[in-house]
mmCIF file of C-alpha atoms in Angstrom:
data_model
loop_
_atom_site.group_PDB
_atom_site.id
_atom_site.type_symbol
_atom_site.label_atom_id
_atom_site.label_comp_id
_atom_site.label_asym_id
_atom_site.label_seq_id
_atom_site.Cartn_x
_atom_site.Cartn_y
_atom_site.Cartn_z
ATOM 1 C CA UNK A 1 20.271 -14.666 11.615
ATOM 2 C CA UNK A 2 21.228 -13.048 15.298
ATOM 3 C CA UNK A 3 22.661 -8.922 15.132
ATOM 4 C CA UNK A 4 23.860 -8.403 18.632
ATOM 5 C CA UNK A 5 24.621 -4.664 19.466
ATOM 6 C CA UNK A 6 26.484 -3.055 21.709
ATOM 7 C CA UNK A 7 27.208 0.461 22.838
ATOM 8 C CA UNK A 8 30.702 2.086 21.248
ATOM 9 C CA UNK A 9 30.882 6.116 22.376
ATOM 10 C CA UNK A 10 27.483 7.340 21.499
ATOM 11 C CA UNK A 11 26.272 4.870 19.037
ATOM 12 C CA UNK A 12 26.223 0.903 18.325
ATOM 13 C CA UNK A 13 28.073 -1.377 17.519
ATOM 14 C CA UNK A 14 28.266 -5.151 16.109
ATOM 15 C CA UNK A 15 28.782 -7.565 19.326
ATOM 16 C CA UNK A 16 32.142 -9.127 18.655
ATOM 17 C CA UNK A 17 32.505 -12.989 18.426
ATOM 18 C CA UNK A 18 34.776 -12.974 21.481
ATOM 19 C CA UNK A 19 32.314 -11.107 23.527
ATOM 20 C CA UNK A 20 29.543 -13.017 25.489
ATOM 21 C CA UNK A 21 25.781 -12.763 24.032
ATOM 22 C CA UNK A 22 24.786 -11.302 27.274
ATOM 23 C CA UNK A 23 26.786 -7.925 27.423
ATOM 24 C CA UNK A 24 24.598 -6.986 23.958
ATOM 25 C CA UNK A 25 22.423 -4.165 24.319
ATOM 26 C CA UNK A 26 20.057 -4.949 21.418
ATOM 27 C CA UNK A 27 19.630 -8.582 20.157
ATOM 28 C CA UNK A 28 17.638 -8.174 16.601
ATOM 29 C CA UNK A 29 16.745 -11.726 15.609
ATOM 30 C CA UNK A 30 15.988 -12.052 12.044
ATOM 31 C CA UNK A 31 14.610 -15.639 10.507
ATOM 32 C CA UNK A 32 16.234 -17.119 13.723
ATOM 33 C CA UNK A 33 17.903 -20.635 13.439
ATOM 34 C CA UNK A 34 17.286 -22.712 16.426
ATOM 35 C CA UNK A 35 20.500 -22.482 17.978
ATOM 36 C CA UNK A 36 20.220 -18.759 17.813
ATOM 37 C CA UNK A 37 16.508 -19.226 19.269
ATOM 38 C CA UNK A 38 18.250 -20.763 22.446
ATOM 39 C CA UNK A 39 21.049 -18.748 23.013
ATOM 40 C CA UNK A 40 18.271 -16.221 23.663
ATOM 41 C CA UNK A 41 15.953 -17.980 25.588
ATOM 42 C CA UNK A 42 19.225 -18.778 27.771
ATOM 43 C CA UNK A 43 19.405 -14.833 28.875
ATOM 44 C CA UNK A 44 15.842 -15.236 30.122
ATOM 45 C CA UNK A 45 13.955 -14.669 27.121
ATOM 46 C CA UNK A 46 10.947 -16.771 25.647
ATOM 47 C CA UNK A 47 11.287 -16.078 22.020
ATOM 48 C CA UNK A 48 7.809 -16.311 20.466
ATOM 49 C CA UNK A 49 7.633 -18.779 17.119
ATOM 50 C CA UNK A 50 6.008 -16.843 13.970
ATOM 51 C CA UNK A 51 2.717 -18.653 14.482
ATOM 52 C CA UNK A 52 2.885 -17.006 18.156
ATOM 53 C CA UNK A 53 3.197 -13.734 16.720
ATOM 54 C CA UNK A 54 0.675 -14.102 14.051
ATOM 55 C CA UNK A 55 -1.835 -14.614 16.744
ATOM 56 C CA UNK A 56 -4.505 -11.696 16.751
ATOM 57 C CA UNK A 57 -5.793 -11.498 20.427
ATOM 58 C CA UNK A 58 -4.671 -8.501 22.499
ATOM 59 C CA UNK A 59 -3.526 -11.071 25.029
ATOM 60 C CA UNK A 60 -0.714 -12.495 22.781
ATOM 61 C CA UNK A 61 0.543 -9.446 21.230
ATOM 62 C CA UNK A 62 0.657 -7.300 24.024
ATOM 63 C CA UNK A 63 1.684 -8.457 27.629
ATOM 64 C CA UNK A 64 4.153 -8.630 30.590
ATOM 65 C CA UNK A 65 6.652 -11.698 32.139
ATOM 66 C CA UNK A 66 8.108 -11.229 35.151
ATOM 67 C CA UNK A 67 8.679 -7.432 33.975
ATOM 68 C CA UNK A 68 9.693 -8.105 30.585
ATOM 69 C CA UNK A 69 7.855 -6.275 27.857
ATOM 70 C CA UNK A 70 6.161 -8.489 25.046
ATOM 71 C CA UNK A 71 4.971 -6.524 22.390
ATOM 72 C CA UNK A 72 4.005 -7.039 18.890
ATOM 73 C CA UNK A 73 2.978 -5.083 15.647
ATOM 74 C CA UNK A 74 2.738 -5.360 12.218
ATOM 75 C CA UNK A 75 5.262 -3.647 9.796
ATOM 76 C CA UNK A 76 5.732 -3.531 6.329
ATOM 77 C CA UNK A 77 8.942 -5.012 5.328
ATOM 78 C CA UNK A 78 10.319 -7.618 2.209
ATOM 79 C CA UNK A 79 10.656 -10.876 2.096
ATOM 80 C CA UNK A 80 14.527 -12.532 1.064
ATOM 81 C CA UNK A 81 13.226 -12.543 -2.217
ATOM 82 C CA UNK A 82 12.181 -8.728 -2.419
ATOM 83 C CA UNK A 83 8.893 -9.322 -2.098
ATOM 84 C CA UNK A 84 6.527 -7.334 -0.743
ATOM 85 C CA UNK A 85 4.858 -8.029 2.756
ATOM 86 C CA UNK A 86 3.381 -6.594 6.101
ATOM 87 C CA UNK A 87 4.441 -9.502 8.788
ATOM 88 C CA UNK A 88 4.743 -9.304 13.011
ATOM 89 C CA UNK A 89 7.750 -8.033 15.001
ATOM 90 C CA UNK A 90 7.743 -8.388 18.719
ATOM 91 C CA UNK A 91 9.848 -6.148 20.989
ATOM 92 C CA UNK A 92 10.971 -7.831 24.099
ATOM 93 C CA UNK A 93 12.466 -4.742 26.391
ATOM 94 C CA UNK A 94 13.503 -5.210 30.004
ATOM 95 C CA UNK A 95 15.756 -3.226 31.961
ATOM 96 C CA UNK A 96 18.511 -4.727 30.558
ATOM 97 C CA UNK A 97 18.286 -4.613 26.819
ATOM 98 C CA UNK A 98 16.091 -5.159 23.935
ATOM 99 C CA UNK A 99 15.663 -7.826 21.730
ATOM 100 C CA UNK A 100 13.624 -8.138 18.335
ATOM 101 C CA UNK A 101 12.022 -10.705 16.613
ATOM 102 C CA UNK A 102 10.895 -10.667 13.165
ATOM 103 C CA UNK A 103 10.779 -13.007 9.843
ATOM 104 C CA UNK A 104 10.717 -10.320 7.501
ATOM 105 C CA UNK A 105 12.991 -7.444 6.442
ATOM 106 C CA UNK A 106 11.539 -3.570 7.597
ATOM 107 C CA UNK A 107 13.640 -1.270 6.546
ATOM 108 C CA UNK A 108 14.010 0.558 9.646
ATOM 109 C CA UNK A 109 16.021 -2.276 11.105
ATOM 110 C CA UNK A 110 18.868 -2.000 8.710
ATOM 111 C CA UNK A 111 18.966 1.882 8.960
ATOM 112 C CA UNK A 112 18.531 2.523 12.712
ATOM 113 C CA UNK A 113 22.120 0.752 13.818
ATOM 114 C CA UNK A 114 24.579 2.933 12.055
ATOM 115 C CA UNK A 115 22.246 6.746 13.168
ATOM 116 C CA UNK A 116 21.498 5.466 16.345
ATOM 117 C CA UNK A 117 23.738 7.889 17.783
ATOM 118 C CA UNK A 118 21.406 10.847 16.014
ATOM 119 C CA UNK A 119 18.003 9.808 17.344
ATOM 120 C CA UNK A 120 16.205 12.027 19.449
ATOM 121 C CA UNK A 121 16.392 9.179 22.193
ATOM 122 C CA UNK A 122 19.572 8.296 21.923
ATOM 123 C CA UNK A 123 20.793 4.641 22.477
ATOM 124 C CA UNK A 124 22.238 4.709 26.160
ATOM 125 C CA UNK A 125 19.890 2.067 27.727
ATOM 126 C CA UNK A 126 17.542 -0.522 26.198
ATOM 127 C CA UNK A 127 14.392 1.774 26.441
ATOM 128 C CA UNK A 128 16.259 4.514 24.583
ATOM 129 C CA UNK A 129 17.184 1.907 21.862
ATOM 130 C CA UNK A 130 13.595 0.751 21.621
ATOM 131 C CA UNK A 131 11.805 4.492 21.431
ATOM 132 C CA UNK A 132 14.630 5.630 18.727
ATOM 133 C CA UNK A 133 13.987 1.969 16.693
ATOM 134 C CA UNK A 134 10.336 3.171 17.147
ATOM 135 C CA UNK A 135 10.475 6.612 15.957
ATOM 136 C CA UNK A 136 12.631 4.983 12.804
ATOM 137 C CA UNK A 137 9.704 2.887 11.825
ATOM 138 C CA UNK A 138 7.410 6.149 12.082
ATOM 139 C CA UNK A 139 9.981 7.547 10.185
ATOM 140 C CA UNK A 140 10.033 5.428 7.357
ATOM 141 C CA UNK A 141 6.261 5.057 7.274
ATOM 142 C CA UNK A 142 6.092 8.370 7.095
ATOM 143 C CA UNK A 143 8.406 8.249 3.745
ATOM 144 C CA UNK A 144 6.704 5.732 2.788
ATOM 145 C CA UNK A 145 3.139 7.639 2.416
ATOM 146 C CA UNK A 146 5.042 10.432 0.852
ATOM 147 C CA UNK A 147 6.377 8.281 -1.607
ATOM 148 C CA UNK A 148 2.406 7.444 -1.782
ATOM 149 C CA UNK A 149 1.670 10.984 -2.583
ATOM 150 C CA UNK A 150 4.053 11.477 -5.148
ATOM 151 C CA UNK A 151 2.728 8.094 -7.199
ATOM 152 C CA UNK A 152 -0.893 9.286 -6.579
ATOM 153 C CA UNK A 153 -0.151 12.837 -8.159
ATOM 154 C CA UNK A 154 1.840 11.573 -11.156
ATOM 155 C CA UNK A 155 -1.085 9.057 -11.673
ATOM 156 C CA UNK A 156 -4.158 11.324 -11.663
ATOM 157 C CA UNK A 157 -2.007 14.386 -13.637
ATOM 158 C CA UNK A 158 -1.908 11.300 -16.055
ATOM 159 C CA UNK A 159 -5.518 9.850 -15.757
ATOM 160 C CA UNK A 160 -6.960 13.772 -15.497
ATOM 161 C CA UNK A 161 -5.081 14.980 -18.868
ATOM 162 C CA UNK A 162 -6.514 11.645 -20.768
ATOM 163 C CA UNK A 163 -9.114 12.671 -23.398
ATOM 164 C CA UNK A 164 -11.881 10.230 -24.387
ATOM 165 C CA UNK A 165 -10.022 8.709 -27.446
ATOM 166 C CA UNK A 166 -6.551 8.188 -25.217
ATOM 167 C CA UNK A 167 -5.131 4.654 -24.659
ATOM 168 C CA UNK A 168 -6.868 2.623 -22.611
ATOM 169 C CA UNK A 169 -3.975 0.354 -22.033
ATOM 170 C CA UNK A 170 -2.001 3.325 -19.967
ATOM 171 C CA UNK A 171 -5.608 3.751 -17.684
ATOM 172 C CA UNK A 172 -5.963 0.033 -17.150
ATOM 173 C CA UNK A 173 -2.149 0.479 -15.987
ATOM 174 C CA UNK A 174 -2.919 3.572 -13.729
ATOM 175 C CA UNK A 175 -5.507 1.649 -12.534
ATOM 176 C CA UNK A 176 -2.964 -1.058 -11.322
ATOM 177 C CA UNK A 177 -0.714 1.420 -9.542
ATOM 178 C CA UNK A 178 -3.159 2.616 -7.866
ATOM 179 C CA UNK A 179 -4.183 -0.247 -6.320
ATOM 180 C CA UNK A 180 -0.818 -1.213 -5.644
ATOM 181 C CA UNK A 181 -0.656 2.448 -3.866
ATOM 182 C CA UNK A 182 -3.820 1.404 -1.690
ATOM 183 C CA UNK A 183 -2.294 -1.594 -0.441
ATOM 184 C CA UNK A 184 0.625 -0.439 0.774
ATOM 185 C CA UNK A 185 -1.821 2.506 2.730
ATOM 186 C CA UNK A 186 -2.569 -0.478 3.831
ATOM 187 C CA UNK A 187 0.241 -1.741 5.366
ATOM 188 C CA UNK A 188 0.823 1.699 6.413
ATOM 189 C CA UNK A 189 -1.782 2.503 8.153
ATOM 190 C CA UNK A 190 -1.691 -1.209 10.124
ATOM 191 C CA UNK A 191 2.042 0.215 11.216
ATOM 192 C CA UNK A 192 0.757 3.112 12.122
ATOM 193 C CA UNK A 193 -1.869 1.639 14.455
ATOM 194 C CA UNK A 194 0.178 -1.524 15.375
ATOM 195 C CA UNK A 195 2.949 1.161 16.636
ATOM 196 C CA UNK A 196 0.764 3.326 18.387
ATOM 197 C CA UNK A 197 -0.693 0.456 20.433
ATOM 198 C CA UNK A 198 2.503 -0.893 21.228
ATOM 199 C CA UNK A 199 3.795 3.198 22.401
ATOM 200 C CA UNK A 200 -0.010 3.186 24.676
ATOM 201 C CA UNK A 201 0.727 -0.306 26.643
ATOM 202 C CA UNK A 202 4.792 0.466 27.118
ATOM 203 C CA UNK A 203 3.786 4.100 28.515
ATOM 204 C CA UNK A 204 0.602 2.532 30.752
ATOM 205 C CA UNK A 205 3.329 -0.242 31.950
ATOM 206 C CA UNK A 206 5.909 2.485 32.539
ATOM 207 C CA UNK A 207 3.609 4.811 34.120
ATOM 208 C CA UNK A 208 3.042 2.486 37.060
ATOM 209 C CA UNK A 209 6.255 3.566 38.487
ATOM 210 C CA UNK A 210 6.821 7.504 37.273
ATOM 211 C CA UNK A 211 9.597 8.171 39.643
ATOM 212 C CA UNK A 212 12.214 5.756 38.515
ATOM 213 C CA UNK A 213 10.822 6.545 34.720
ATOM 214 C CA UNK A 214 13.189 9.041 32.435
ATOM 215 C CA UNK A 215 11.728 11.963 31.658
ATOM 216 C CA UNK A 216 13.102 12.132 28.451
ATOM 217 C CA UNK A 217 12.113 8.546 26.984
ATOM 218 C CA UNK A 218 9.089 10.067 28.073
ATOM 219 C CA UNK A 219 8.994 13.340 26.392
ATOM 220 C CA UNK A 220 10.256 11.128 23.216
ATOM 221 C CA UNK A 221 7.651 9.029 23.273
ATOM 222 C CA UNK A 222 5.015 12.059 23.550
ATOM 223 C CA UNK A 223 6.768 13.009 20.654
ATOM 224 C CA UNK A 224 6.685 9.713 18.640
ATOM 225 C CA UNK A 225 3.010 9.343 19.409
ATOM 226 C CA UNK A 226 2.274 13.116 18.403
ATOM 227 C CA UNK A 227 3.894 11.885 14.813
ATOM 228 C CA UNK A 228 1.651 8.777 14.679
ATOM 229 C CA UNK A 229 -1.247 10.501 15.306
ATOM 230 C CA UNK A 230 -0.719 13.434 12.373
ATOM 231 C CA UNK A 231 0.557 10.567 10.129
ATOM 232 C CA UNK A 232 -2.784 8.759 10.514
ATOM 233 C CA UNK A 233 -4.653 11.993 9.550
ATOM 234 C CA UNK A 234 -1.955 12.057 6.599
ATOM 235 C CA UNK A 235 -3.133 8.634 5.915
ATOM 236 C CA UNK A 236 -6.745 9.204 6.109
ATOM 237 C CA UNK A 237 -6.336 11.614 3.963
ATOM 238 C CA UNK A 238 -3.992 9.723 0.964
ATOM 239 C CA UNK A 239 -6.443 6.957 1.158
ATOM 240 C CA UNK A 240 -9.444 9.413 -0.005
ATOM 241 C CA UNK A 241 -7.049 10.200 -2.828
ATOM 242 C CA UNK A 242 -6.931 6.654 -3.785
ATOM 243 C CA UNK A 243 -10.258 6.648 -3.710
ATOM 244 C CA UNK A 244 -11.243 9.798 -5.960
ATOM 245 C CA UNK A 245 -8.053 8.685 -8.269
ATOM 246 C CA UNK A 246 -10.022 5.509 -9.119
ATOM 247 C CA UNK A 247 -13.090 6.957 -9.208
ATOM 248 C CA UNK A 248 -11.684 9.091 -11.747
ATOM 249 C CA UNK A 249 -9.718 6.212 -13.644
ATOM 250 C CA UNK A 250 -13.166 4.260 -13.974
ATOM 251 C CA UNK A 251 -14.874 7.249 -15.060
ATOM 252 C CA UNK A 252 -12.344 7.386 -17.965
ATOM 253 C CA UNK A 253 -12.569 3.943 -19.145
ATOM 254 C CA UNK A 254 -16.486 4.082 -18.882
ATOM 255 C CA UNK A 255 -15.992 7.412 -21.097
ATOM 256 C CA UNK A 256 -13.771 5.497 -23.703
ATOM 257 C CA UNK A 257 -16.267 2.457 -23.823
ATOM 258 C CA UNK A 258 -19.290 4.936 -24.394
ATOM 259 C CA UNK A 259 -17.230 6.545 -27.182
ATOM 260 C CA UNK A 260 -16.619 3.562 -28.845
ATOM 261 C CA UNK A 261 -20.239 2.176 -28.424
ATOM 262 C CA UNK A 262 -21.171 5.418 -29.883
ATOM 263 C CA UNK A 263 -19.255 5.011 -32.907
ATOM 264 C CA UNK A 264 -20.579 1.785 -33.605
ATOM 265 C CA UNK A 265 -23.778 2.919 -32.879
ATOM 266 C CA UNK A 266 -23.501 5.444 -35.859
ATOM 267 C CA UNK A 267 -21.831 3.084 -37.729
ATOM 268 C CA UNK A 268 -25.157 0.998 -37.285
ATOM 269 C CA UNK A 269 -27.327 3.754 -38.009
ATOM 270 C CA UNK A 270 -25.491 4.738 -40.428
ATOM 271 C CA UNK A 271 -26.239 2.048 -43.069
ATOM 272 C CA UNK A 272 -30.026 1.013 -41.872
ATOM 273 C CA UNK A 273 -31.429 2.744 -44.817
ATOM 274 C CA UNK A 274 -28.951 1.140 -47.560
ATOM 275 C CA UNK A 275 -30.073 -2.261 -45.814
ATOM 276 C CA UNK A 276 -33.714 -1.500 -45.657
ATOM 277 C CA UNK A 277 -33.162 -0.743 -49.395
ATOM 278 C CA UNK A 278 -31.379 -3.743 -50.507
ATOM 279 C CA UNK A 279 -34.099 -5.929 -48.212
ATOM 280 C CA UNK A 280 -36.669 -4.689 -50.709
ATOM 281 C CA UNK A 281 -35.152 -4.884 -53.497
ATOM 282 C CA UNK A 282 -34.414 -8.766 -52.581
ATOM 283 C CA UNK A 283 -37.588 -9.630 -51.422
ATOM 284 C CA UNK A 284 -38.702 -12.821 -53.788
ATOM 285 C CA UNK A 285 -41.922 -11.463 -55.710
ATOM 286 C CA UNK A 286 -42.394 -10.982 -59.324
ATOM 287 C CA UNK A 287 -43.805 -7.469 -59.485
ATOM 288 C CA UNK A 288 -41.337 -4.920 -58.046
ATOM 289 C CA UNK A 289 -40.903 -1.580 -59.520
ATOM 290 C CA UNK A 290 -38.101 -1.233 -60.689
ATOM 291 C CA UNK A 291 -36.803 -4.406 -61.209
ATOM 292 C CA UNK A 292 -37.457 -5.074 -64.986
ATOM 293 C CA UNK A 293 -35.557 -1.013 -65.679
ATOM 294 C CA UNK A 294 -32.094 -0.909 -67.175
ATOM 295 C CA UNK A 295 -31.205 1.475 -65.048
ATOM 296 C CA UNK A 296 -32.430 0.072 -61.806
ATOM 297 C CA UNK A 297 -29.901 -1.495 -59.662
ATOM 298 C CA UNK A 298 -27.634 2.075 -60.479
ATOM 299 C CA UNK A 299 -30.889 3.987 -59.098
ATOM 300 C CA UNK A 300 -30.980 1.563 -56.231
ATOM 301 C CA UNK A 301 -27.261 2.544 -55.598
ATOM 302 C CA UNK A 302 -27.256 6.302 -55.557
ATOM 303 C CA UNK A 303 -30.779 5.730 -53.280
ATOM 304 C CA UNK A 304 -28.212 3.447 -50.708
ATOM 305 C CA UNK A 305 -25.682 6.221 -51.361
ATOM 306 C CA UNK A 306 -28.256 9.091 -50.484
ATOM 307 C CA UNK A 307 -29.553 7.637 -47.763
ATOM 308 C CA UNK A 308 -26.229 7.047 -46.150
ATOM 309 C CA UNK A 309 -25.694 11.210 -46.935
ATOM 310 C CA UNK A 310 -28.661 11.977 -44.924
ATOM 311 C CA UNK A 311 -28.241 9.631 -41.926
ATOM 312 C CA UNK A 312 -24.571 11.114 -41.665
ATOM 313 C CA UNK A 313 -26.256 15.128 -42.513
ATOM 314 C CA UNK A 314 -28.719 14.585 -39.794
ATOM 315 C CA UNK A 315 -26.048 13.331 -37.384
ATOM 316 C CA UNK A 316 -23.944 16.185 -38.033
ATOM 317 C CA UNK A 317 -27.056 18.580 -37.730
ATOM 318 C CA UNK A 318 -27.984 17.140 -34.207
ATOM 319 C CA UNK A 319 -24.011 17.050 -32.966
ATOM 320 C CA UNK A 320 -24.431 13.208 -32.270
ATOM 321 C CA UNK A 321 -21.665 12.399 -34.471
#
């Protein structure tokens, strides 16, 4: 799927069918077909495959062509069927426009198009397009780990306010939100650095030349980089949450499972003297006392009984039970 954008007043626009691929500002290519592959490559372009951008050496993620920008992160996004994933985009920005390539759906790219107008860049030239797309992504991470938050303090207020006898079916459950919550840190904190990499290299490749450079794609991109870096603290900090939270979810289920363990453990103690009794009493030898009395086996009942009394008295007496 090709989105070609171009400027209309002080936003974007879809590229019209009429209107020639090269007079777009921003070419996103999503889950390109071929054809749409080289109609790009035709403005110049060299369109990296997926397995090029899944490549994990500096070299291939981050580098220059005749002075066109290659540069790829990692983003949380969906797949077409709603699943969850954190897959490669690469940013190709030259003085001309910008193009995107990705196989997966971030939200940012959907958003970005119809507020473009309303970034703090603005979308007059390709750069300013690619710093406001930019500070979208941080943007949405950064919802993303308050949305984090919120999960994380529902979930221990839940855990916390458990008492040893609660269900353990609504821990095992916190237990799997929270890991779900982890994971997407995860894929947070992977945007996070996969931005702020991609923010260093433009602004060292930009800085070459700091006469021709804008000053305020520049003071934007301070800015952008000022939000990464207080969303990774943010991060660090949501991610010793996680931890705690399932330190304190464990602790619960180990609290139910030695409550339960100590019930049967009474249980058990609880009738070792009627057993003991009856093992006696059904030993095979002739002389027993006992055994040859009419009222013996009702004696031998209330003893079972009695026993059971005291077990349960001394329990009670030492608080085990």
């Amino acid at each position: 799927m090709l989105h070609a954008y171009v400027r209309s007043g002080t936003g974007l626009t879809l590229l019209q069918p009429a209107e020639p691929l090269d007079a777009a500002l921003w070419i996103d290519l999503y889950r390109p077909l071929a054809e749409q592959v080289e109609a790009v490559n035709a403005l110049g372009y060299d369109v990296p495959t997926l397995a090029d951008m899944e490549e994990i050496e500096i070299s291939n993620r981050l580098y220059m062509e005749n002075g066109t920008y290659y540069m790829t992160g990692v983003l949380p996004g969906q797949l077409p069927d709603g699943s969850p994933v954190a897959m490669p985009v690469t940013f190709i920005l030259d003085g001309k426009r910008l193009v995107t390539v990705r196989h997966h759906a971030p939200r940012p790219f959907v958003t970005y198009p119809a507020r473009a107008d309303r970034s703090s860049s603005g979308c007059t030239s390709a750069e300013r397009i690619f710093l406001g797309l930019v500070e979208e992504i941080v943007g949405r991470l950064a919802d993303i780990s308050e949305g984090v938050g919120r999960v994380l303090d529902a979930t221990a207020a839940q855990v916390l306010g458990k008492t040893a006898s609660g269900n353990s079916a609504d821990l095992e459950t916190a237990l799997v939100t929270i890991g779900q919550q982890a994971e997407l840190m995860g894929r947070v904190r992977m945007g996070l650095l996969s931005m702020d990499r991609i923010l260093v290299y433009h602004r060292a490749g930009t800085g070459q030349d700091r006469e021709k450079e804008d000053a305020g794609t520049r003071a934007v991109r301070s800015a952008v980089q000022r939000d990464i870096q207080a969303l990774e603290v943010h991060a660090d900090f949501l991610t010793s949450r996680i931890g705690m939270t399932i330190d304190a979810t464990m602790g619960m289920i180990g609290l139910q499972q030695n409550e339960r363990v100590r019930l049967l453990s009474v249980v058990t103690a609880l009738f070792l003297p009627p057993t003991l009794i009856a093992s006696i009493y059904g030993m095979n030898f002739q002389h027993i006392p006992g055994l040859q009395r009419v009222l013996g086996f009702p004696m031998a009942l209330v003893l079972m009984v009695a026993s059971v009394g005291g077990v349960l008295a001394l329990l009670r007496w030492k608080k085990w039970f």
